[in-house]
Short mmCIF file of C-alpha atoms in Angstrom, two decimals:
data_model
loop_
_atom_site.label_atom_id
_atom_site.label_comp_id
_atom_site.label_asym_id
_atom_site.label_seq_id
_atom_site.Cartn_x
_atom_site.Cartn_y
_atom_site.Cartn_z
CA MET A 1 19.19 -74.32 28.96
CA LEU A 2 15.74 -75.26 30.37
CA SER A 3 13.14 -71.80 29.82
CA GLU A 4 12.11 -70.47 32.73
CA ASN A 5 8.23 -71.98 32.66
CA LYS A 6 9.92 -75.36 32.49
CA THR A 7 12.05 -74.63 35.52
CA ILE A 8 9.19 -73.60 37.52
CA THR A 9 7.16 -76.54 36.28
CA ILE A 10 10.18 -78.62 37.05
CA LEU A 11 10.12 -77.34 40.52
CA SER A 12 6.66 -77.17 41.33
CA VAL A 13 6.50 -80.69 40.54
CA ILE A 14 9.51 -81.78 42.93
CA ALA A 15 7.97 -79.83 45.55
CA ALA A 16 4.64 -81.43 45.43
CA VAL A 17 6.16 -84.77 45.41
CA LEU A 18 8.10 -83.99 48.34
CA PHE A 19 5.06 -82.38 50.13
CA VAL A 20 3.26 -85.61 49.74
CA PHE A 21 6.15 -87.80 50.86
CA ALA A 22 6.87 -85.21 53.87
CA PHE A 23 2.90 -85.66 54.70
CA LEU A 24 2.92 -89.25 54.63
CA MET A 25 6.25 -89.46 56.59
CA VAL A 26 4.65 -87.38 59.60
CA ILE A 27 1.35 -89.71 59.61
CA PHE A 28 3.29 -92.76 59.26
CA TYR A 29 6.72 -92.88 60.03
CA ALA A 30 7.61 -89.96 62.78
CA PRO A 31 6.75 -91.15 66.04
CA ILE A 32 4.43 -89.53 68.53
CA GLU A 33 6.38 -87.18 70.47
CA VAL A 34 6.42 -88.34 74.29
CA ASN A 35 5.44 -85.09 76.04
CA MET A 36 3.38 -83.41 73.80
CA GLY A 37 1.63 -86.17 71.92
CA LEU A 38 -0.44 -86.05 68.44
CA VAL A 39 -0.46 -82.32 68.24
CA GLN A 40 3.69 -81.98 68.14
CA LYS A 41 3.27 -83.22 64.27
CA VAL A 42 2.35 -79.83 63.41
CA PHE A 43 5.81 -79.10 64.31
CA TYR A 44 7.22 -80.42 60.66
CA PHE A 45 5.08 -77.84 58.94
CA HIS A 46 5.15 -75.07 61.43
CA MET A 47 9.22 -75.28 61.48
CA SER A 48 9.26 -75.56 57.44
CA ALA A 49 6.92 -72.43 57.24
CA ALA A 50 9.06 -70.57 59.73
CA TRP A 51 12.34 -71.50 57.88
CA VAL A 52 11.10 -70.13 54.76
CA GLY A 53 9.65 -67.11 56.05
CA MET A 54 13.22 -66.08 57.35
CA LEU A 55 14.81 -67.37 54.17
CA ALA A 56 12.38 -65.44 51.91
CA PHE A 57 13.22 -62.09 54.07
CA LEU A 58 17.08 -62.80 53.55
CA MET A 59 16.98 -63.24 50.05
CA ALA A 60 14.92 -60.04 50.04
CA ALA A 61 17.74 -58.48 51.51
CA ILE A 62 20.43 -60.00 49.29
CA PHE A 63 18.31 -58.75 46.35
CA GLY A 64 18.16 -55.27 47.60
CA ILE A 65 21.92 -55.15 47.78
CA LEU A 66 22.11 -56.27 44.24
CA TYR A 67 19.64 -53.72 43.20
CA LEU A 68 21.66 -51.15 45.10
CA VAL A 69 24.87 -52.13 42.91
CA HIS A 70 23.48 -52.90 39.56
CA LYS A 71 20.36 -50.53 39.40
CA ASP A 72 18.45 -53.43 37.46
CA LEU A 73 14.57 -53.64 38.19
CA LYS A 74 14.97 -57.55 38.05
CA TRP A 75 16.17 -57.21 41.49
CA ASP A 76 13.60 -55.23 42.50
CA ARG A 77 10.99 -57.59 41.38
CA LEU A 78 12.73 -60.47 43.35
CA ILE A 79 12.94 -58.33 46.47
CA ALA A 80 8.84 -57.65 46.31
CA SER A 81 8.39 -61.37 45.26
CA SER A 82 10.57 -62.67 48.29
CA VAL A 83 8.80 -60.41 50.70
CA GLU A 84 5.30 -61.37 49.74
CA ILE A 85 6.24 -65.20 49.81
CA GLY A 86 7.85 -64.69 52.99
CA LEU A 87 5.11 -62.90 54.68
CA LEU A 88 2.76 -65.66 53.45
CA PHE A 89 4.46 -68.44 55.01
CA THR A 90 5.11 -66.20 58.55
CA VAL A 91 1.61 -66.11 58.44
CA ILE A 92 1.40 -69.67 57.96
CA CYS A 93 3.75 -70.33 60.85
CA ILE A 94 1.67 -68.12 63.26
CA LEU A 95 -1.41 -69.76 62.62
CA SER A 96 0.38 -73.36 62.65
CA GLY A 97 1.90 -72.15 66.16
CA MET A 98 -1.43 -71.18 67.39
CA ILE A 99 -2.72 -75.05 66.71
CA TRP A 100 0.20 -76.17 68.52
CA ALA A 101 0.16 -74.02 71.10
CA ARG A 102 -3.74 -74.66 71.91
CA PRO A 103 -3.49 -77.90 73.67
CA ILE A 104 -0.13 -77.61 75.03
CA TRP A 105 -0.10 -73.83 76.53
CA ASN A 106 -3.91 -74.31 77.35
CA THR A 107 -4.12 -71.05 75.00
CA TRP A 108 -3.92 -69.55 71.49
CA TRP A 109 -1.56 -66.93 72.20
CA THR A 110 0.59 -65.64 74.48
CA TRP A 111 2.95 -62.73 74.53
CA ASP A 112 6.05 -64.91 74.41
CA PRO A 113 9.72 -63.29 73.31
CA ARG A 114 9.36 -65.38 70.25
CA LEU A 115 5.78 -65.02 69.37
CA THR A 116 6.25 -61.08 69.97
CA THR A 117 9.40 -60.76 67.73
CA VAL A 118 7.81 -63.02 64.87
CA THR A 119 4.75 -60.54 65.23
CA ILE A 120 6.95 -57.51 64.83
CA MET A 121 8.79 -59.04 62.01
CA ALA A 122 5.62 -59.85 60.28
CA PHE A 123 4.30 -55.92 60.60
CA THR A 124 7.26 -55.05 59.51
CA TYR A 125 6.85 -56.55 55.98
CA ILE A 126 3.05 -55.73 55.93
CA ALA A 127 4.61 -52.07 56.14
CA PHE A 128 6.69 -52.72 53.34
CA ILE A 129 4.06 -54.04 50.89
CA LEU A 130 1.67 -50.96 51.60
CA LEU A 131 4.30 -48.61 51.31
CA ARG A 132 5.63 -49.84 48.07
CA ARG A 133 2.03 -50.09 46.81
CA SER A 134 1.73 -46.30 47.15
CA MET A 135 4.55 -45.84 44.97
CA ASP A 136 4.08 -45.22 41.37
CA GLU A 137 7.80 -44.05 40.01
CA PRO A 138 9.47 -47.52 39.36
CA SER A 139 13.00 -46.37 40.25
CA LYS A 140 11.92 -44.35 43.47
CA ARG A 141 10.01 -47.40 44.42
CA ALA A 142 12.94 -49.90 43.79
CA GLN A 143 15.30 -47.58 46.07
CA PHE A 144 12.95 -47.59 48.88
CA SER A 145 12.32 -51.49 48.46
CA ALA A 146 15.74 -52.02 48.35
CA ILE A 147 16.85 -49.84 51.29
CA TYR A 148 13.69 -51.15 53.54
CA ALA A 149 14.69 -55.12 52.82
CA ILE A 150 18.16 -54.33 53.82
CA VAL A 151 17.40 -52.83 57.14
CA GLY A 152 13.86 -54.75 57.93
CA PHE A 153 15.68 -57.98 57.95
CA VAL A 154 17.08 -56.91 61.48
CA THR A 155 13.54 -58.28 62.64
CA VAL A 156 15.14 -61.71 61.22
CA PRO A 157 17.79 -62.47 63.74
CA LEU A 158 15.92 -60.49 66.64
CA THR A 159 13.31 -63.18 65.83
CA PHE A 160 15.49 -66.35 65.79
CA PHE A 161 17.49 -65.58 68.78
CA SER A 162 14.93 -64.39 70.79
CA ALA A 163 13.92 -67.62 72.34
CA ARG A 164 17.74 -68.39 72.86
CA LEU A 165 18.60 -65.16 74.37
CA LEU A 166 15.61 -64.30 76.55
CA ARG A 167 13.26 -66.58 79.20
CA THR A 168 10.86 -68.45 76.84
CA ILE A 169 8.27 -70.95 76.65
CA HIS A 170 8.62 -71.97 73.10
CA PRO A 171 10.33 -74.84 72.31
CA ILE A 172 14.01 -74.86 71.07
CA ILE A 173 14.67 -77.49 68.34
CA PHE A 174 18.64 -76.96 67.99
CA GLY A 175 21.01 -76.04 71.05
CA SER A 176 20.26 -75.52 74.92
CA GLY A 177 17.56 -73.98 76.39
CA GLU A 178 15.04 -74.48 78.98
CA ILE A 179 12.65 -76.20 76.80
CA ASP A 180 14.46 -78.44 74.19
CA MET A 181 12.69 -80.92 71.81
CA ASN A 182 14.53 -84.01 71.42
CA LEU A 183 14.34 -85.43 67.92
CA ASN A 184 15.32 -89.00 67.00
CA GLN A 185 16.36 -89.86 63.98
CA PRO A 186 13.07 -90.54 62.20
CA MET A 187 11.77 -87.21 63.40
CA LEU A 188 14.97 -85.32 61.95
CA THR A 189 14.62 -87.25 58.54
CA THR A 190 11.08 -86.24 58.23
CA MET A 191 11.82 -82.61 59.15
CA PHE A 192 14.29 -82.25 56.61
CA ILE A 193 12.63 -83.60 53.92
CA SER A 194 9.44 -81.17 54.97
CA LEU A 195 12.19 -78.22 54.99
CA GLY A 196 13.38 -79.42 51.47
CA ALA A 197 9.70 -79.57 50.03
CA PHE A 198 9.16 -75.96 51.66
CA THR A 199 12.42 -74.66 50.39
CA ILE A 200 11.89 -75.96 46.66
CA MET A 201 8.11 -74.54 46.64
CA TYR A 202 9.73 -71.02 47.77
CA VAL A 203 12.06 -71.07 44.79
CA ALA A 204 9.22 -72.27 42.39
CA LEU A 205 6.90 -69.54 43.84
CA LEU A 206 9.64 -66.82 43.83
CA LEU A 207 10.49 -67.28 40.19
CA GLN A 208 6.66 -67.64 39.34
CA ARG A 209 5.95 -64.32 41.09
CA ALA A 210 8.90 -62.34 39.51
CA HIS A 211 7.55 -63.70 36.18
CA LEU A 212 4.08 -62.20 36.56
CA MET A 213 5.75 -58.79 38.15
CA GLN A 214 7.50 -58.60 34.70
CA ALA A 215 4.61 -58.94 32.80
CA GLU A 216 2.61 -56.67 34.85
CA ASP A 217 5.44 -54.14 33.91
CA ASP A 218 5.68 -54.87 30.35
CA LEU A 219 1.86 -54.51 30.43
CA MET A 220 1.88 -51.11 32.05
CA GLN A 221 4.91 -49.71 29.72
CA LEU A 222 2.76 -51.06 26.88
CA ARG A 223 -0.20 -48.99 27.82
CA MET A 224 1.81 -45.88 28.57
CA HIS A 225 3.40 -46.07 24.89
CA THR A 226 -0.38 -46.79 23.44
CA GLU A 227 -1.42 -43.63 25.57
CA ILE A 228 1.41 -41.35 24.29
CA ASP A 229 0.99 -42.39 20.69
CA ALA A 230 -2.76 -41.71 20.81
CA ASP A 231 -2.00 -38.41 22.40
CA TRP A 232 0.30 -37.59 19.31
CA GLU A 233 -2.27 -38.80 16.97
CA ASP A 234 -4.72 -36.42 18.72
CA GLN A 235 -2.43 -33.39 18.51
CA ALA A 236 -1.70 -33.99 14.79
CA ASP A 237 -5.36 -34.44 14.12
CA ALA A 238 -5.85 -31.04 15.94
#
């Protein structure tokens, strides 16, 4: 069995290698898209960031169910870690989308259904982090986080299907739509390599963040026990 630190290191190295490989493929292998031109190459990282954001929120909901079933705080740490990472990649998705949109739509932002729903999704999880940090009691915080992660996940399919069910100017990668992006084989290969790199990086970051949270919890418990022991000694001396 590999130790957790070794697992994180191995995953991080694999992700880094894939990132470099994906970047080189984006620059030198994937052809320039006919309609959008060179700026379309942002798509490979935009799509991957969007995927990891939604995957992270899905996993947070699954971890929430597991916490409610088992009442083990390790699932709570995974909930919080996954939400933080998902929010980070969602912000990357939004920013890269703005860079992509400026030359194509002639604006940094428009209240298109996809952009509106992804904003709602982002603020839903920003609220999660703020509310969670306002709670000190571990079991109460974990119960809240689990339920919130499950309920909050409704924003993910809402975001995903918004471009398919509503009129939108956002490109649709797979499936029919008013604006489809037709990807040839080199484009698809590059996209999947990028998706793989981002996915492995998510797993590495998840394990690392959860490990740090456990260390923070252990340190907090140690401080509490130290303070209790100090209080007992003061009372004994009195």
